[in-house]
């Protein structure tokens, strides 16, 4: 940016929403109902029988259900074999899951249910996986931001 100060997407989005709805910013934080916020996460999975396989498990659930969901996954695959590499709140966990599955299936990965498996001898590791998932997450948020901007423009044209 020209000012030299980088603003995050959240800050820009909040500023735009305040301008769009003519709301004065307040110093207090708004309270969010955690029961309606969805989380999307990725777990790195190590297969003890074939350690050269590169596996990841994707999940989504409501905020209060995260612990139960992770316990169920850990019980199925073993807690020692998994570590969480990504977890973010999202507008639609189902939508982001579909976007992630489509992205990796187009790259000729084995996608079965919630498991993602990289092809043999691929260069993917947890860091590269986090970068790709973060890019997909940011695209999802940008799509929502664009939709709100489009609706605002249509609304403002209608009332002029």
mmCIF file with all atom_site columns, C-alpha atoms in Angstrom:
data_model
loop_
_atom_site.group_PDB
_atom_site.id
_atom_site.type_symbol
_atom_site.label_atom_id
_atom_site.label_alt_id
_atom_site.label_comp_id
_atom_site.label_asym_id
_atom_site.label_entity_id
_atom_site.label_seq_id
_atom_site.pdbx_PDB_ins_code
_atom_site.Cartn_x
_atom_site.Cartn_y
_atom_site.Cartn_z
_atom_site.occupancy
_atom_site.B_iso_or_equiv
_atom_site.pdbx_formal_charge
_atom_site.auth_seq_id
_atom_site.auth_comp_id
_atom_site.auth_asym_id
_atom_site.auth_atom_id
_atom_site.pdbx_PDB_model_num
ATOM 1   C CA . UNK A 1 1   ? 0.000   0.000   0.000   1.00 0.00 ? 1   UNK A CA 1
ATOM 2   C CA . UNK A 1 2   ? 1.059   3.566   -0.494  1.00 0.00 ? 2   UNK A CA 1
ATOM 3   C CA . UNK A 1 3   ? 1.068   4.391   3.213   1.00 0.00 ? 3   UNK A CA 1
ATOM 4   C CA . UNK A 1 4   ? 3.571   1.643   3.928   1.00 0.00 ? 4   UNK A CA 1
ATOM 5   C CA . UNK A 1 5   ? 1.278   0.111   6.546   1.00 0.00 ? 5   UNK A CA 1
ATOM 6   C CA . UNK A 1 6   ? -0.130  -3.285  5.591   1.00 0.00 ? 6   UNK A CA 1
ATOM 7   C CA . UNK A 1 7   ? -3.754  -3.849  6.533   1.00 0.00 ? 7   UNK A CA 1
ATOM 8   C CA . UNK A 1 8   ? -5.109  -7.318  6.892   1.00 0.00 ? 8   UNK A CA 1
ATOM 9   C CA . UNK A 1 9   ? -8.128  -8.540  4.969   1.00 0.00 ? 9   UNK A CA 1
ATOM 10  C CA . UNK A 1 10  ? -10.169 -8.509  8.195   1.00 0.00 ? 10  UNK A CA 1
ATOM 11  C CA . UNK A 1 11  ? -9.379  -4.841  8.826   1.00 0.00 ? 11  UNK A CA 1
ATOM 12  C CA . UNK A 1 12  ? -10.237 -3.810  5.265   1.00 0.00 ? 12  UNK A CA 1
ATOM 13  C CA . UNK A 1 13  ? -13.411 -5.895  5.305   1.00 0.00 ? 13  UNK A CA 1
ATOM 14  C CA . UNK A 1 14  ? -14.558 -4.409  8.599   1.00 0.00 ? 14  UNK A CA 1
ATOM 15  C CA . UNK A 1 15  ? -13.807 -0.872  7.395   1.00 0.00 ? 15  UNK A CA 1
ATOM 16  C CA . UNK A 1 16  ? -15.802 -1.480  4.235   1.00 0.00 ? 16  UNK A CA 1
ATOM 17  C CA . UNK A 1 17  ? -18.763 -2.886  6.157   1.00 0.00 ? 17  UNK A CA 1
ATOM 18  C CA . UNK A 1 18  ? -18.769 0.155   8.473   1.00 0.00 ? 18  UNK A CA 1
ATOM 19  C CA . UNK A 1 19  ? -18.832 2.477   5.457   1.00 0.00 ? 19  UNK A CA 1
ATOM 20  C CA . UNK A 1 20  ? -21.419 0.397   3.630   1.00 0.00 ? 20  UNK A CA 1
ATOM 21  C CA . UNK A 1 21  ? -23.934 0.370   6.476   1.00 0.00 ? 21  UNK A CA 1
ATOM 22  C CA . UNK A 1 22  ? -23.005 3.794   7.913   1.00 0.00 ? 22  UNK A CA 1
ATOM 23  C CA . UNK A 1 23  ? -21.965 2.343   11.273  1.00 0.00 ? 23  UNK A CA 1
ATOM 24  C CA . UNK A 1 24  ? -19.564 4.270   13.456  1.00 0.00 ? 24  UNK A CA 1
ATOM 25  C CA . UNK A 1 25  ? -16.692 2.064   14.668  1.00 0.00 ? 25  UNK A CA 1
ATOM 26  C CA . UNK A 1 26  ? -16.758 1.352   18.392  1.00 0.00 ? 26  UNK A CA 1
ATOM 27  C CA . UNK A 1 27  ? -13.902 0.595   20.708  1.00 0.00 ? 27  UNK A CA 1
ATOM 28  C CA . UNK A 1 28  ? -15.557 -2.465  22.219  1.00 0.00 ? 28  UNK A CA 1
ATOM 29  C CA . UNK A 1 29  ? -15.376 -5.791  20.465  1.00 0.00 ? 29  UNK A CA 1
ATOM 30  C CA . UNK A 1 30  ? -18.537 -7.314  19.121  1.00 0.00 ? 30  UNK A CA 1
ATOM 31  C CA . UNK A 1 31  ? -19.728 -10.536 20.675  1.00 0.00 ? 31  UNK A CA 1
ATOM 32  C CA . UNK A 1 32  ? -20.004 -13.465 18.331  1.00 0.00 ? 32  UNK A CA 1
ATOM 33  C CA . UNK A 1 33  ? -22.161 -16.494 18.942  1.00 0.00 ? 33  UNK A CA 1
ATOM 34  C CA . UNK A 1 34  ? -19.650 -19.378 18.702  1.00 0.00 ? 34  UNK A CA 1
ATOM 35  C CA . UNK A 1 35  ? -22.388 -21.900 18.049  1.00 0.00 ? 35  UNK A CA 1
ATOM 36  C CA . UNK A 1 36  ? -22.925 -20.581 14.519  1.00 0.00 ? 36  UNK A CA 1
ATOM 37  C CA . UNK A 1 37  ? -19.265 -20.172 13.513  1.00 0.00 ? 37  UNK A CA 1
ATOM 38  C CA . UNK A 1 38  ? -17.916 -23.041 11.425  1.00 0.00 ? 38  UNK A CA 1
ATOM 39  C CA . UNK A 1 39  ? -14.298 -24.171 11.585  1.00 0.00 ? 39  UNK A CA 1
ATOM 40  C CA . UNK A 1 40  ? -12.319 -25.853 8.842   1.00 0.00 ? 40  UNK A CA 1
ATOM 41  C CA . UNK A 1 41  ? -9.166  -27.774 9.658   1.00 0.00 ? 41  UNK A CA 1
ATOM 42  C CA . UNK A 1 42  ? -6.489  -30.042 8.256   1.00 0.00 ? 42  UNK A CA 1
ATOM 43  C CA . UNK A 1 43  ? -4.670  -32.787 10.126  1.00 0.00 ? 43  UNK A CA 1
ATOM 44  C CA . UNK A 1 44  ? -1.414  -34.326 8.952   1.00 0.00 ? 44  UNK A CA 1
ATOM 45  C CA . UNK A 1 45  ? -1.672  -38.117 9.137   1.00 0.00 ? 45  UNK A CA 1
ATOM 46  C CA . UNK A 1 46  ? 1.249   -40.544 9.364   1.00 0.00 ? 46  UNK A CA 1
ATOM 47  C CA . UNK A 1 47  ? 0.583   -44.108 8.297   1.00 0.00 ? 47  UNK A CA 1
ATOM 48  C CA . UNK A 1 48  ? 2.774   -46.351 10.467  1.00 0.00 ? 48  UNK A CA 1
ATOM 49  C CA . UNK A 1 49  ? 2.574   -49.223 7.960   1.00 0.00 ? 49  UNK A CA 1
ATOM 50  C CA . UNK A 1 50  ? 3.772   -47.032 5.067   1.00 0.00 ? 50  UNK A CA 1
ATOM 51  C CA . UNK A 1 51  ? 5.636   -43.957 6.392   1.00 0.00 ? 51  UNK A CA 1
ATOM 52  C CA . UNK A 1 52  ? 6.472   -42.707 2.874   1.00 0.00 ? 52  UNK A CA 1
ATOM 53  C CA . UNK A 1 53  ? 2.761   -42.050 2.154   1.00 0.00 ? 53  UNK A CA 1
ATOM 54  C CA . UNK A 1 54  ? 1.734   -38.416 2.489   1.00 0.00 ? 54  UNK A CA 1
ATOM 55  C CA . UNK A 1 55  ? -1.776  -38.171 3.934   1.00 0.00 ? 55  UNK A CA 1
ATOM 56  C CA . UNK A 1 56  ? -3.922  -35.326 5.211   1.00 0.00 ? 56  UNK A CA 1
ATOM 57  C CA . UNK A 1 57  ? -7.371  -35.396 6.786   1.00 0.00 ? 57  UNK A CA 1
ATOM 58  C CA . UNK A 1 58  ? -9.752  -32.451 6.283   1.00 0.00 ? 58  UNK A CA 1
ATOM 59  C CA . UNK A 1 59  ? -12.655 -31.708 8.608   1.00 0.00 ? 59  UNK A CA 1
ATOM 60  C CA . UNK A 1 60  ? -15.236 -29.029 9.311   1.00 0.00 ? 60  UNK A CA 1
ATOM 61  C CA . UNK A 1 61  ? -17.689 -28.517 12.147  1.00 0.00 ? 61  UNK A CA 1
ATOM 62  C CA . UNK A 1 62  ? -19.336 -25.852 14.290  1.00 0.00 ? 62  UNK A CA 1
ATOM 63  C CA . UNK A 1 63  ? -17.090 -24.086 16.818  1.00 0.00 ? 63  UNK A CA 1
ATOM 64  C CA . UNK A 1 64  ? -18.451 -25.837 19.951  1.00 0.00 ? 64  UNK A CA 1
ATOM 65  C CA . UNK A 1 65  ? -18.123 -29.263 18.287  1.00 0.00 ? 65  UNK A CA 1
ATOM 66  C CA . UNK A 1 66  ? -14.394 -28.996 17.458  1.00 0.00 ? 66  UNK A CA 1
ATOM 67  C CA . UNK A 1 67  ? -13.194 -30.982 20.483  1.00 0.00 ? 67  UNK A CA 1
ATOM 68  C CA . UNK A 1 68  ? -15.704 -33.789 19.919  1.00 0.00 ? 68  UNK A CA 1
ATOM 69  C CA . UNK A 1 69  ? -14.859 -33.971 16.222  1.00 0.00 ? 69  UNK A CA 1
ATOM 70  C CA . UNK A 1 70  ? -11.117 -34.092 16.873  1.00 0.00 ? 70  UNK A CA 1
ATOM 71  C CA . UNK A 1 71  ? -11.557 -36.745 19.568  1.00 0.00 ? 71  UNK A CA 1
ATOM 72  C CA . UNK A 1 72  ? -13.568 -38.878 17.149  1.00 0.00 ? 72  UNK A CA 1
ATOM 73  C CA . UNK A 1 73  ? -10.892 -38.508 14.447  1.00 0.00 ? 73  UNK A CA 1
ATOM 74  C CA . UNK A 1 74  ? -8.064  -39.210 16.911  1.00 0.00 ? 74  UNK A CA 1
ATOM 75  C CA . UNK A 1 75  ? -9.897  -42.299 18.139  1.00 0.00 ? 75  UNK A CA 1
ATOM 76  C CA . UNK A 1 76  ? -10.239 -43.580 14.567  1.00 0.00 ? 76  UNK A CA 1
ATOM 77  C CA . UNK A 1 77  ? -6.658  -42.911 13.386  1.00 0.00 ? 77  UNK A CA 1
ATOM 78  C CA . UNK A 1 78  ? -4.677  -42.702 16.619  1.00 0.00 ? 78  UNK A CA 1
ATOM 79  C CA . UNK A 1 79  ? -3.592  -39.505 18.316  1.00 0.00 ? 79  UNK A CA 1
ATOM 80  C CA . UNK A 1 80  ? 0.114   -40.289 17.934  1.00 0.00 ? 80  UNK A CA 1
ATOM 81  C CA . UNK A 1 81  ? -0.257  -40.471 14.157  1.00 0.00 ? 81  UNK A CA 1
ATOM 82  C CA . UNK A 1 82  ? -1.865  -37.055 13.663  1.00 0.00 ? 82  UNK A CA 1
ATOM 83  C CA . UNK A 1 83  ? -1.071  -33.395 14.177  1.00 0.00 ? 83  UNK A CA 1
ATOM 84  C CA . UNK A 1 84  ? -3.177  -30.363 13.335  1.00 0.00 ? 84  UNK A CA 1
ATOM 85  C CA . UNK A 1 85  ? -1.599  -28.043 10.788  1.00 0.00 ? 85  UNK A CA 1
ATOM 86  C CA . UNK A 1 86  ? -4.515  -25.730 9.912   1.00 0.00 ? 86  UNK A CA 1
ATOM 87  C CA . UNK A 1 87  ? -7.700  -24.511 11.605  1.00 0.00 ? 87  UNK A CA 1
ATOM 88  C CA . UNK A 1 88  ? -9.639  -21.371 10.704  1.00 0.00 ? 88  UNK A CA 1
ATOM 89  C CA . UNK A 1 89  ? -13.188 -20.092 11.106  1.00 0.00 ? 89  UNK A CA 1
ATOM 90  C CA . UNK A 1 90  ? -15.005 -20.037 7.787   1.00 0.00 ? 90  UNK A CA 1
ATOM 91  C CA . UNK A 1 91  ? -18.316 -18.943 6.334   1.00 0.00 ? 91  UNK A CA 1
ATOM 92  C CA . UNK A 1 92  ? -19.132 -22.398 4.998   1.00 0.00 ? 92  UNK A CA 1
ATOM 93  C CA . UNK A 1 93  ? -17.150 -25.473 5.968   1.00 0.00 ? 93  UNK A CA 1
ATOM 94  C CA . UNK A 1 94  ? -18.969 -27.520 3.333   1.00 0.00 ? 94  UNK A CA 1
ATOM 95  C CA . UNK A 1 95  ? -18.056 -25.037 0.596   1.00 0.00 ? 95  UNK A CA 1
ATOM 96  C CA . UNK A 1 96  ? -14.398 -24.860 1.577   1.00 0.00 ? 96  UNK A CA 1
ATOM 97  C CA . UNK A 1 97  ? -14.204 -28.658 1.867   1.00 0.00 ? 97  UNK A CA 1
ATOM 98  C CA . UNK A 1 98  ? -15.623 -29.013 -1.664  1.00 0.00 ? 98  UNK A CA 1
ATOM 99  C CA . UNK A 1 99  ? -13.170 -26.406 -2.978  1.00 0.00 ? 99  UNK A CA 1
ATOM 100 C CA . UNK A 1 100 ? -10.209 -28.205 -1.361  1.00 0.00 ? 100 UNK A CA 1
ATOM 101 C CA . UNK A 1 101 ? -11.309 -31.626 -2.632  1.00 0.00 ? 101 UNK A CA 1
ATOM 102 C CA . UNK A 1 102 ? -11.829 -30.289 -6.172  1.00 0.00 ? 102 UNK A CA 1
ATOM 103 C CA . UNK A 1 103 ? -8.463  -28.516 -6.164  1.00 0.00 ? 103 UNK A CA 1
ATOM 104 C CA . UNK A 1 104 ? -6.523  -31.606 -5.144  1.00 0.00 ? 104 UNK A CA 1
ATOM 105 C CA . UNK A 1 105 ? -8.478  -34.042 -7.325  1.00 0.00 ? 105 UNK A CA 1
ATOM 106 C CA . UNK A 1 106 ? -7.607  -31.847 -10.325 1.00 0.00 ? 106 UNK A CA 1
ATOM 107 C CA . UNK A 1 107 ? -3.954  -32.280 -9.342  1.00 0.00 ? 107 UNK A CA 1
ATOM 108 C CA . UNK A 1 108 ? -4.453  -36.060 -9.669  1.00 0.00 ? 108 UNK A CA 1
ATOM 109 C CA . UNK A 1 109 ? -4.368  -36.709 -5.924  1.00 0.00 ? 109 UNK A CA 1
ATOM 110 C CA . UNK A 1 110 ? -6.225  -39.597 -4.364  1.00 0.00 ? 110 UNK A CA 1
ATOM 111 C CA . UNK A 1 111 ? -9.253  -37.966 -2.695  1.00 0.00 ? 111 UNK A CA 1
ATOM 112 C CA . UNK A 1 112 ? -11.473 -40.328 -0.742  1.00 0.00 ? 112 UNK A CA 1
ATOM 113 C CA . UNK A 1 113 ? -13.977 -38.938 1.736   1.00 0.00 ? 113 UNK A CA 1
ATOM 114 C CA . UNK A 1 114 ? -12.021 -36.584 3.966   1.00 0.00 ? 114 UNK A CA 1
ATOM 115 C CA . UNK A 1 115 ? -8.611  -38.086 3.196   1.00 0.00 ? 115 UNK A CA 1
ATOM 116 C CA . UNK A 1 116 ? -6.187  -36.476 0.764   1.00 0.00 ? 116 UNK A CA 1
ATOM 117 C CA . UNK A 1 117 ? -3.186  -38.465 -0.427  1.00 0.00 ? 117 UNK A CA 1
ATOM 118 C CA . UNK A 1 118 ? -0.362  -36.955 -2.427  1.00 0.00 ? 118 UNK A CA 1
ATOM 119 C CA . UNK A 1 119 ? 1.017   -38.966 -5.342  1.00 0.00 ? 119 UNK A CA 1
ATOM 120 C CA . UNK A 1 120 ? 4.131   -41.039 -4.628  1.00 0.00 ? 120 UNK A CA 1
ATOM 121 C CA . UNK A 1 121 ? 7.408   -39.118 -4.793  1.00 0.00 ? 121 UNK A CA 1
ATOM 122 C CA . UNK A 1 122 ? 5.654   -35.741 -4.722  1.00 0.00 ? 122 UNK A CA 1
ATOM 123 C CA . UNK A 1 123 ? 7.320   -32.717 -3.167  1.00 0.00 ? 123 UNK A CA 1
ATOM 124 C CA . UNK A 1 124 ? 4.369   -31.958 -0.889  1.00 0.00 ? 124 UNK A CA 1
ATOM 125 C CA . UNK A 1 125 ? 4.972   -31.555 2.821   1.00 0.00 ? 125 UNK A CA 1
ATOM 126 C CA . UNK A 1 126 ? 3.005   -29.917 5.632   1.00 0.00 ? 126 UNK A CA 1
ATOM 127 C CA . UNK A 1 127 ? 4.323   -26.412 4.875   1.00 0.00 ? 127 UNK A CA 1
ATOM 128 C CA . UNK A 1 128 ? 3.361   -26.592 1.231   1.00 0.00 ? 128 UNK A CA 1
ATOM 129 C CA . UNK A 1 129 ? -0.018  -28.042 2.168   1.00 0.00 ? 129 UNK A CA 1
ATOM 130 C CA . UNK A 1 130 ? -0.675  -25.174 4.603   1.00 0.00 ? 130 UNK A CA 1
ATOM 131 C CA . UNK A 1 131 ? 0.207   -22.633 1.894   1.00 0.00 ? 131 UNK A CA 1
ATOM 132 C CA . UNK A 1 132 ? -2.207  -24.220 -0.594  1.00 0.00 ? 132 UNK A CA 1
ATOM 133 C CA . UNK A 1 133 ? -5.034  -24.524 1.940   1.00 0.00 ? 133 UNK A CA 1
ATOM 134 C CA . UNK A 1 134 ? -4.456  -20.907 3.033   1.00 0.00 ? 134 UNK A CA 1
ATOM 135 C CA . UNK A 1 135 ? -4.665  -19.750 -0.585  1.00 0.00 ? 135 UNK A CA 1
ATOM 136 C CA . UNK A 1 136 ? -7.944  -21.631 -1.043  1.00 0.00 ? 136 UNK A CA 1
ATOM 137 C CA . UNK A 1 137 ? -9.244  -20.203 2.248   1.00 0.00 ? 137 UNK A CA 1
ATOM 138 C CA . UNK A 1 138 ? -8.356  -16.659 1.148   1.00 0.00 ? 138 UNK A CA 1
ATOM 139 C CA . UNK A 1 139 ? -10.058 -17.218 -2.230  1.00 0.00 ? 139 UNK A CA 1
ATOM 140 C CA . UNK A 1 140 ? -13.200 -18.295 -0.391  1.00 0.00 ? 140 UNK A CA 1
ATOM 141 C CA . UNK A 1 141 ? -13.133 -15.155 1.746   1.00 0.00 ? 141 UNK A CA 1
ATOM 142 C CA . UNK A 1 142 ? -12.436 -12.949 -1.251  1.00 0.00 ? 142 UNK A CA 1
ATOM 143 C CA . UNK A 1 143 ? -15.429 -14.491 -3.024  1.00 0.00 ? 143 UNK A CA 1
ATOM 144 C CA . UNK A 1 144 ? -17.638 -13.581 -0.036  1.00 0.00 ? 144 UNK A CA 1
ATOM 145 C CA . UNK A 1 145 ? -16.189 -10.066 0.049   1.00 0.00 ? 145 UNK A CA 1
ATOM 146 C CA . UNK A 1 146 ? -16.847 -9.622  -3.691  1.00 0.00 ? 146 UNK A CA 1
ATOM 147 C CA . UNK A 1 147 ? -20.413 -10.859 -3.268  1.00 0.00 ? 147 UNK A CA 1
ATOM 148 C CA . UNK A 1 148 ? -21.099 -8.337  -0.496  1.00 0.00 ? 148 UNK A CA 1
ATOM 149 C CA . UNK A 1 149 ? -19.551 -5.534  -2.562  1.00 0.00 ? 149 UNK A CA 1
ATOM 150 C CA . UNK A 1 150 ? -21.664 -6.524  -5.563  1.00 0.00 ? 150 UNK A CA 1
ATOM 151 C CA . UNK A 1 151 ? -24.855 -6.537  -3.463  1.00 0.00 ? 151 UNK A CA 1
ATOM 152 C CA . UNK A 1 152 ? -23.941 -3.171  -1.976  1.00 0.00 ? 152 UNK A CA 1
ATOM 153 C CA . UNK A 1 153 ? -23.368 -1.656  -5.430  1.00 0.00 ? 153 UNK A CA 1
ATOM 154 C CA . UNK A 1 154 ? -26.709 -3.010  -6.654  1.00 0.00 ? 154 UNK A CA 1
ATOM 155 C CA . UNK A 1 155 ? -28.426 -1.694  -3.526  1.00 0.00 ? 155 UNK A CA 1
ATOM 156 C CA . UNK A 1 156 ? -26.866 1.768   -3.852  1.00 0.00 ? 156 UNK A CA 1
ATOM 157 C CA . UNK A 1 157 ? -27.807 1.991   -7.571  1.00 0.00 ? 157 UNK A CA 1
ATOM 158 C CA . UNK A 1 158 ? -31.391 1.012   -6.795  1.00 0.00 ? 158 UNK A CA 1
ATOM 159 C CA . UNK A 1 159 ? -31.859 3.787   -4.237  1.00 0.00 ? 159 UNK A CA 1
ATOM 160 C CA . UNK A 1 160 ? -30.199 6.594   -6.220  1.00 0.00 ? 160 UNK A CA 1
#
